C-alpha positions as semicolon CSV with decimal commas, in nm:
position;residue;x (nm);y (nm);z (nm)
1;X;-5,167;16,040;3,502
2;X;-4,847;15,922;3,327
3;X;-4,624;16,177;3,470
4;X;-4,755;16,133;3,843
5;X;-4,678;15,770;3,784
6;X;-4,343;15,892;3,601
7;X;-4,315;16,078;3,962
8;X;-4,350;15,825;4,172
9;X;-4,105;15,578;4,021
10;X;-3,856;15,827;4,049
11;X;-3,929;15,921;4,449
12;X;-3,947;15,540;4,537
13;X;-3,635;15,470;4,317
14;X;-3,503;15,789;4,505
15;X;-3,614;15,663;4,845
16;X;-3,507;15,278;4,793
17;X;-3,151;15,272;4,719
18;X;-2,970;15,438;5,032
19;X;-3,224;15,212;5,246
20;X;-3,149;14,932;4,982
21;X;-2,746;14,947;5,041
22;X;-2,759;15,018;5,446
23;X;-2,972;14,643;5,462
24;X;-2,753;14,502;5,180
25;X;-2,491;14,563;5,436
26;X;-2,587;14,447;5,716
27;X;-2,709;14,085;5,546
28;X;-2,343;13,998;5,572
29;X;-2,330;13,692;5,751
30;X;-2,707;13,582;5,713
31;X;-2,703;13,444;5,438
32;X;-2,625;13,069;5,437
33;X;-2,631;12,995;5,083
34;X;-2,488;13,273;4,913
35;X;-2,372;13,608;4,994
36;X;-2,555;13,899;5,095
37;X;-2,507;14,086;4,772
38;X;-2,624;13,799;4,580
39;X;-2,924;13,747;4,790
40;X;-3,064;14,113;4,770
41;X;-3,015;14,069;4,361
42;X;-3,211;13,773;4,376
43;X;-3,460;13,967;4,582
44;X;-3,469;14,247;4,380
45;X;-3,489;13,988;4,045
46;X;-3,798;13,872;4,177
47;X;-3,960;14,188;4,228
48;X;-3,880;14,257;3,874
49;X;-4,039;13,993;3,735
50;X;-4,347;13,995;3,919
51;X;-4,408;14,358;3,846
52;X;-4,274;14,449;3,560
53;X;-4,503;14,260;3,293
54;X;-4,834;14,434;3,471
55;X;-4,626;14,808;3,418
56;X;-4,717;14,730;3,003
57;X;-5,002;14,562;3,014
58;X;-5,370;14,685;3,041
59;X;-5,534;14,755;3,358
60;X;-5,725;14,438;3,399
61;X;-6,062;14,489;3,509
62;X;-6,058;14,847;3,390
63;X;-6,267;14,955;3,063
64;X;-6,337;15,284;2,885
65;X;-6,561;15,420;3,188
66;X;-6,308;15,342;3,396
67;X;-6,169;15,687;3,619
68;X;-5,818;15,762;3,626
69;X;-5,781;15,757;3,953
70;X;-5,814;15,412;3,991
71;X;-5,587;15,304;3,698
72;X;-5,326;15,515;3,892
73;X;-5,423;15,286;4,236
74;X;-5,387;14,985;3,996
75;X;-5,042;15,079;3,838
76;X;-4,892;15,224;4,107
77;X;-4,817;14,965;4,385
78;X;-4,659;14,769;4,076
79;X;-4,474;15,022;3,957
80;X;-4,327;15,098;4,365
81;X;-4,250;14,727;4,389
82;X;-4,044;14,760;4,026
83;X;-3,810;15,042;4,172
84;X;-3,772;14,877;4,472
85;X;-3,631;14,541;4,300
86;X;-3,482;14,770;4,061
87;X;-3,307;14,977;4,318
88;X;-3,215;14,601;4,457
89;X;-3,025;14,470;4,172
90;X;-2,842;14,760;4,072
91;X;-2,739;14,822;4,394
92;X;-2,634;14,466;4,483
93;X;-2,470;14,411;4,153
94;X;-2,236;14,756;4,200
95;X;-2,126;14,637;4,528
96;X;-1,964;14,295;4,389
97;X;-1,691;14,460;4,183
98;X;-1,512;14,568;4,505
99;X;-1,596;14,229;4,669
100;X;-1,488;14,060;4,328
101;X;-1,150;14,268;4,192
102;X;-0,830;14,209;4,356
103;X;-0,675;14,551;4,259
104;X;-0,782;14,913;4,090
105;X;-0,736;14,771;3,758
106;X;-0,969;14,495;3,797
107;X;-1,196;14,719;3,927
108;X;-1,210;14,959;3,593
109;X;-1,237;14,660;3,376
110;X;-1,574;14,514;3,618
111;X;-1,688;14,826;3,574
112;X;-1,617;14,906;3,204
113;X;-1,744;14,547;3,116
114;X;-2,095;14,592;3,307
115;X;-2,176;14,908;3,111
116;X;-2,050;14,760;2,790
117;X;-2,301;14,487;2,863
118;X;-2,564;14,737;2,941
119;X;-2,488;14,918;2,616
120;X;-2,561;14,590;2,455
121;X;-2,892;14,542;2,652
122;X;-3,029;14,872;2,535
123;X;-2,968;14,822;2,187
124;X;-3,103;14,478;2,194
125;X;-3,438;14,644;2,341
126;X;-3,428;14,896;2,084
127;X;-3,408;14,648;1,830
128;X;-3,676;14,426;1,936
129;X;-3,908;14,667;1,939
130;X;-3,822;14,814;1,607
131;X;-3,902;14,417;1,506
132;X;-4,213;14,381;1,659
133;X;-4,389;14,689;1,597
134;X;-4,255;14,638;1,234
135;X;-4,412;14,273;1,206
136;X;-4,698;14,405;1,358
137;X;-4,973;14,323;1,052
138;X;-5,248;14,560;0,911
139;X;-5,524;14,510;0,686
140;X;-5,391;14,734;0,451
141;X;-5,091;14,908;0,344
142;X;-5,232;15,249;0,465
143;X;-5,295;15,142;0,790
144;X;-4,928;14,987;0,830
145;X;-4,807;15,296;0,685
146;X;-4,975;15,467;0,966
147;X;-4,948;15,214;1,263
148;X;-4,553;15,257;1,198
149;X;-4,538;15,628;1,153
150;X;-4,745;15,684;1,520
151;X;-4,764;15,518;1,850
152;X;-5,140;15,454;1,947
153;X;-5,373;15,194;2,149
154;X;-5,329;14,907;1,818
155;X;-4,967;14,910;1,966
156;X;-5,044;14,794;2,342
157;X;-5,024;14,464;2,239
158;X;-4,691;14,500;2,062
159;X;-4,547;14,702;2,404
160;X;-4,722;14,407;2,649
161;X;-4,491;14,145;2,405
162;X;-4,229;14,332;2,432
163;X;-4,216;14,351;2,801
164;X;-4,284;13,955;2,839
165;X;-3,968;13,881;2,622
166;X;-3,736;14,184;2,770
167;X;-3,820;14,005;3,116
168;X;-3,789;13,640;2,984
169;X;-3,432;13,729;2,861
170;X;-3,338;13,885;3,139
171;X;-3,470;13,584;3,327
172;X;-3,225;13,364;3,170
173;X;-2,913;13,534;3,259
174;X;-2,996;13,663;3,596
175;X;-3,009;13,260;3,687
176;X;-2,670;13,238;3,516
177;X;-2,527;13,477;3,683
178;X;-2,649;13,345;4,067
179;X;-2,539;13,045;3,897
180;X;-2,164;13,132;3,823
181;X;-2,067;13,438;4,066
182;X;-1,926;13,341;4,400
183;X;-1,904;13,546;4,639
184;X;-1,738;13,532;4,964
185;X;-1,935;13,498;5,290
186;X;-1,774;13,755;5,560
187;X;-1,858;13,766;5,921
188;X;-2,141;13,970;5,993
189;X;-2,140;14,328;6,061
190;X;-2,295;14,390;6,384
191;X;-2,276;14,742;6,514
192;X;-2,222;14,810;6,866
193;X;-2,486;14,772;7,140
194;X;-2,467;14,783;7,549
195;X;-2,511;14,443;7,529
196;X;-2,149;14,448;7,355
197;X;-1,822;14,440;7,583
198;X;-1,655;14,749;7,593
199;X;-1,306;14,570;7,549
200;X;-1,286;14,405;7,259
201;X;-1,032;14,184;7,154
202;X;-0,720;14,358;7,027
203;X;-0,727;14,088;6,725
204;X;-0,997;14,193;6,596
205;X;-1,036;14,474;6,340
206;X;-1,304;14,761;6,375
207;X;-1,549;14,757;6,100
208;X;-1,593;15,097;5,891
209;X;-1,992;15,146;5,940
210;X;-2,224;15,336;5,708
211;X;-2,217;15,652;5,977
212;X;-1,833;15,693;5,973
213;X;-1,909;15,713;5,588
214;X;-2,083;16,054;5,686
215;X;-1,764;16,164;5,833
216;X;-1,535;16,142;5,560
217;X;-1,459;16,414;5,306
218;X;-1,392;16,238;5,045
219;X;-1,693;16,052;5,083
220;X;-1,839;16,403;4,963
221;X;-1,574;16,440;4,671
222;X;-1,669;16,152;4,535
223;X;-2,018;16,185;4,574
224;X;-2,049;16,496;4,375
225;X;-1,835;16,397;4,135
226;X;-2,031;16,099;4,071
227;X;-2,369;16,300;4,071
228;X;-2,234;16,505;3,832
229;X;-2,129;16,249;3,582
230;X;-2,489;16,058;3,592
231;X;-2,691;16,481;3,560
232;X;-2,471;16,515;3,245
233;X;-2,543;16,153;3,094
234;X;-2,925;16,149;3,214
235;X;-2,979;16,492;3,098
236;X;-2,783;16,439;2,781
237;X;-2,994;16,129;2,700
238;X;-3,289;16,288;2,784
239;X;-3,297;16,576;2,628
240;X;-3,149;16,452;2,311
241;X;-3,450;16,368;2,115
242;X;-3,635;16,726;2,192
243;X;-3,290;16,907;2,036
244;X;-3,309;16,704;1,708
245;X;-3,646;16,727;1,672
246;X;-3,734;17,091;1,786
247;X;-3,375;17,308;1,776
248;X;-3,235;17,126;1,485
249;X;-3,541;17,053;1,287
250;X;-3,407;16,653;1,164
251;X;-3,636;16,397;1,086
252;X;-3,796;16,179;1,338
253;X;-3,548;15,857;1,170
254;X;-3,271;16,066;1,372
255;X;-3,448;16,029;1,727
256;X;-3,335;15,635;1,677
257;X;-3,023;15,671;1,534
258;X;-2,886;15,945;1,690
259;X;-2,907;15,759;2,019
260;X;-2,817;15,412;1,830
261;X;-2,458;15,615;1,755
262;X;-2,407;15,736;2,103
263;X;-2,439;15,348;2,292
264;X;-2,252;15,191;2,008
265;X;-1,923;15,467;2,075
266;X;-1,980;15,434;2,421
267;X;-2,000;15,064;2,342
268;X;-1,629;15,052;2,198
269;X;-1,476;15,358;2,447
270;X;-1,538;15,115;2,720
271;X;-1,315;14,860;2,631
272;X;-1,021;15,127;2,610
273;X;-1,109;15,210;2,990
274;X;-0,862;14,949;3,166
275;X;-0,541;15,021;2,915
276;X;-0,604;15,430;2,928
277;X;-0,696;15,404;3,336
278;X;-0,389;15,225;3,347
279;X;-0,139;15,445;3,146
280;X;-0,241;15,775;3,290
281;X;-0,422;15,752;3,600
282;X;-0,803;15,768;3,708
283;X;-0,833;16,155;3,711
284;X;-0,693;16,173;3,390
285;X;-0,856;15,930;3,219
286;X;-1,182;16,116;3,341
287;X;-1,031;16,469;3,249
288;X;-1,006;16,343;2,915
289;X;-1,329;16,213;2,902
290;X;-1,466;16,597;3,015
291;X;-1,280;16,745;2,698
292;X;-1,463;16,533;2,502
293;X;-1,801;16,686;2,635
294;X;-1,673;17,003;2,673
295;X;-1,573;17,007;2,264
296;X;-1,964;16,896;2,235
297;X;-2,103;17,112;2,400
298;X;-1,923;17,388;2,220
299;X;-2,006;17,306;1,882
300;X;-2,335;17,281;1,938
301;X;-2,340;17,665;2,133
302;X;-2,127;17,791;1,820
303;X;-2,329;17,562;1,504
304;X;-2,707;17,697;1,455
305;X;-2,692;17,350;1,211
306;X;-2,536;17,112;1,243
307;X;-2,704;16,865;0,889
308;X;-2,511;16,536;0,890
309;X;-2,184;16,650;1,125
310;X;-2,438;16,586;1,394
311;X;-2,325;16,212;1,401
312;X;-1,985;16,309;1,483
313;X;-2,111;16,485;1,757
314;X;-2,308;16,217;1,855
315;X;-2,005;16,041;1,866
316;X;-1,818;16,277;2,085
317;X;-2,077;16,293;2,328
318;X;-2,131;15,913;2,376
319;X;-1,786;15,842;2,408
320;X;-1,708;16,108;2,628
321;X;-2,018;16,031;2,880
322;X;-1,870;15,651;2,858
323;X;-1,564;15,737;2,971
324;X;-1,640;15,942;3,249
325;X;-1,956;15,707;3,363
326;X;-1,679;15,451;3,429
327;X;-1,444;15,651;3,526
328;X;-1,667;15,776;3,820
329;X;-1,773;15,439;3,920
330;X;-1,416;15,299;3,979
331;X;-1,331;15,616;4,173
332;X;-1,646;15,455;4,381
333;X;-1,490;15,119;4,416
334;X;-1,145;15,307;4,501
335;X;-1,359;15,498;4,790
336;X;-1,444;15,199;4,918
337;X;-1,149;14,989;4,906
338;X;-1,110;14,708;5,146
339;X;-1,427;14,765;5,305
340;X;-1,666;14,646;5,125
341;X;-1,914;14,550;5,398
342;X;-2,022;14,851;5,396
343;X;-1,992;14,923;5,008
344;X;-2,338;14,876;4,937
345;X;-2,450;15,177;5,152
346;X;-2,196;15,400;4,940
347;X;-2,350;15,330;4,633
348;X;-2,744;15,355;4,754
349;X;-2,596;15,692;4,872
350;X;-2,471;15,804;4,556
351;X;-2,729;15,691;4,393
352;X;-3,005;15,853;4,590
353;X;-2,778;16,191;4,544
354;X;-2,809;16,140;4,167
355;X;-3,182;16,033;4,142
356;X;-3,251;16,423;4,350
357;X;-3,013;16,607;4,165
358;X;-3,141;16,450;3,820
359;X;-3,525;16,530;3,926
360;X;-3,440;16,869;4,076
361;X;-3,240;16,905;3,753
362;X;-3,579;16,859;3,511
363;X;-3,832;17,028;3,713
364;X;-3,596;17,346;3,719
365;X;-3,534;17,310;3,317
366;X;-3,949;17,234;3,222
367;X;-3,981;17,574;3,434
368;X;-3,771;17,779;3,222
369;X;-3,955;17,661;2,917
370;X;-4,058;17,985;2,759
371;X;-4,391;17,843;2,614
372;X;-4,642;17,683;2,806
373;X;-4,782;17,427;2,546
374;X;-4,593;17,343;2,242
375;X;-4,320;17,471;2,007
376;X;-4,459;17,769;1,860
377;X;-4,165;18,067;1,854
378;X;-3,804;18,068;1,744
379;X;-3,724;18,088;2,149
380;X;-3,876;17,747;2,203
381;X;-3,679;17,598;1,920
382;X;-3,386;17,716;2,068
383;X;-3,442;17,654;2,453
384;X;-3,372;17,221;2,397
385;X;-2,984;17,373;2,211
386;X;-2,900;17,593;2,503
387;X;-3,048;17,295;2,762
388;X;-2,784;17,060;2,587
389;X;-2,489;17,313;2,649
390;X;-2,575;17,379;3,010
391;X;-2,664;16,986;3,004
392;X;-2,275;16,894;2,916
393;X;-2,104;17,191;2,942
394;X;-2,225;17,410;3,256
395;X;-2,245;17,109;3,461
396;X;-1,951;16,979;3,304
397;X;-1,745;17,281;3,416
398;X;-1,865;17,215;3,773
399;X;-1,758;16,851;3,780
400;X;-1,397;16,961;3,629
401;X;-1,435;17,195;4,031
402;X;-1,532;16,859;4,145
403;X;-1,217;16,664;3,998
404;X;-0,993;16,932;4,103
405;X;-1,094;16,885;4,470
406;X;-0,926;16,527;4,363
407;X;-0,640;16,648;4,274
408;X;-0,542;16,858;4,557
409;X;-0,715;16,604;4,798
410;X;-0,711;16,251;4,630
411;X;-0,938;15,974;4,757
412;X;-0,827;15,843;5,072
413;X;-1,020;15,808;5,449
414;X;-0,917;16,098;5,692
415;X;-1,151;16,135;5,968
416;X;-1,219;15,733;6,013
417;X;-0,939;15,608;6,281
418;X;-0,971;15,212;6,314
419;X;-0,783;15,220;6,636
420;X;-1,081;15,466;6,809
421;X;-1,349;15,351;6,954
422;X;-1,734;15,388;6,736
């Protein structure tokens, strides 16, 4: 039941954000109070809250007799209306740093600032609920030995608090955000019709719509570049805790800390992203961020161990997915330049691209697992190592193809003339 919800999160999320950024677009204009980016966050915040609490809490109505089925009719239309605001905010919020920066370096250090903030957000989730289900009480010391050790139903209540205060939080600063961002109102973006004259005006400038975005190769360039930054930071993140735990044999203390060290060097390699973007270039900067994961994901195909060294790869691979996270993002803003009424629809795209690829990417790897229920040979314990190489390194070797596309043919529009009719 879990995964089929797991499932369908991941197909609406898939399924929202393209459709998400083409209406985003065309809002320009309708909005009377603020702009249209701004009012499809505020749409998307709402969904969020309204959905999100009901995700962790129990089914109401539902007891012990209760068939699956219908929990998964009870979750799911909550968990669909939590992508979809999901897919709205991120979406919206992406699309202000072109609207927002007034050159390329502005633009790395919007970009480099919003994940350092998200860095910040994950580890203050991480820490909460290390609080709560630590202050969680038990009648005796056995039982909070074991109600710490294992997850189980005495800890719905500490999940269902944990949701309440992640969403009361984030309350507070989405208001302070619609609070203090402006953003510009721009005419709105109506495409052409048969009720439109033929002749237009030769003032007025032809708008670059979401269908001449189809045309353009670089469009494509960037796109898998992009998708190929978020398969090796999803698939590095998500596979992490299986290759401590199974191919390296660590304690379960490293499943927190392990991750705890990646965010906090991704953390400080984001504020180095403006100066370093700025000193040698975008495809550099990200080139540099590849060796990093490249020099991970050889040591661990050549260490069998790896004992306490494996923070320093921890730090290698944080910083280096960091960098190129960024990296790929402001090559997104770059793409889009000037026209930013139709930015929106450029990053639903590449984010649908990287929600398939990513799902695509897990169903292929849980069907090369060689057992079919737990870890029980020395060729399961070794599957999650050689996951994390092809994770970082196979995929990272494709998006060094991807970059090199860049270099011969750097980001600019080709096919899109503005003086030709649409």
């Amino acid at each position: 039941g879990a995964g089929l919800l797991l499932l369908l999160g991941h197909v609406a999320d898939g399924l929202c954000t393209p459709l998400v950024g083409y209406e985003a677009d065309r809002a320009a204009g309708r909005c009377v109070r603020c702009g249209p980016r701004k009012a499809w966050h505020l749409v998307g915040t709402v969904c969020v809250l309204l959905s999100f609490p009901f995700i962790f809490s129990p089914c109401l109505g539902c007891g012990p007799a209760t068939p699956e089925w219908a929990a998964l009719l009870y979750y799911g239309p909550f968990i669909v209306i939590f992508q979809f605001g999901w897919a709205a905010t991120q979406i919206a919020h992406l699309s202000l740093i072109p609207e927002l920066a007034t050159n390329d370096h502005e633009k790395v250090e919007l970009t480099a600032l919003r994940y350092a903030f998200t860095v910040v957000a994950n580890i203050t989730v991480y820490a909460a609920a290390w609080f709560l289900l630590h202050l969680q009480g038990s009648p005796n010391v056995e039982m909070a030995r074991d109600a710490s050790d294992q997850l189980g139903i005495q800890d719905v209540q500490v999940f269902q608090n944990l949701s309440l205060l992640v969403i009361g939080v984030g309350a507070v600063f989405s208001l302070l955000f619609h609070l203090g961002t402006r953003e510009g109102r721009r005419p709105q973006v109506e495409e052409p019709d048969e009720n439109r004259p033929l002749l237009a005006p030769t003032t007025a400038r032809p708008l670059l719509l979401w269908r001449h975005w189809l045309r353009e190769p670089a469009f494509y360039q960037v796109g898998l570049l992009y998708m190929s930054t978020r398969l090796i930071v999803n698939l590095s993140q998500t596979y992490i805790a299986m290759y401590l735990t199974y191919s390296l044999s660590l304690p379960k203390k490293f499943i927190a800390t392990i991750p705890l060290v990646m965010y906090l060097s991704g953390f400080c390699s984001s504020f180095l992203m403006k100066p370093v973007n700025k000193c040698i270039g975008r495809n550099l900067t990200y080139f540099t961020g590849l060796l990093v994961i490249l020099a991970f994901a050889a040591w661990v195909a050549l260490a069998d161990r790896l004992g306490m060294a494996v923070y320093a790869a921890a730090v290698l691979l944080g910083s280096g997915c960091a960098t190129i996270l960024v990296t790929s993002l402001a090559m997104t803003a770059d793409l889009i330049g000037p026209h930013t009424h139709s930015g929106a629809f450029v990053y639903g795209a590449m984010s649908f691209s990287d929600k398939v690829a990513n799902g695509l990417a897990v169903m292929a790897i849980q069907s090369l697992y060689p057992c079919s229920l737990e870890i029980c040979c020395r060729a399961c314990m070794g599957f999650y190592r050689w996951v994390m190489v092809a994770a970082t390194g196979g995929v990272g070797v494709a998006a060094t193809l991807c970059l090199c596309s860049l270099l011969i043919w750097p980001i600019r529009l080709r096919s899109w003339d503005p003086g030709a009719q649409p």
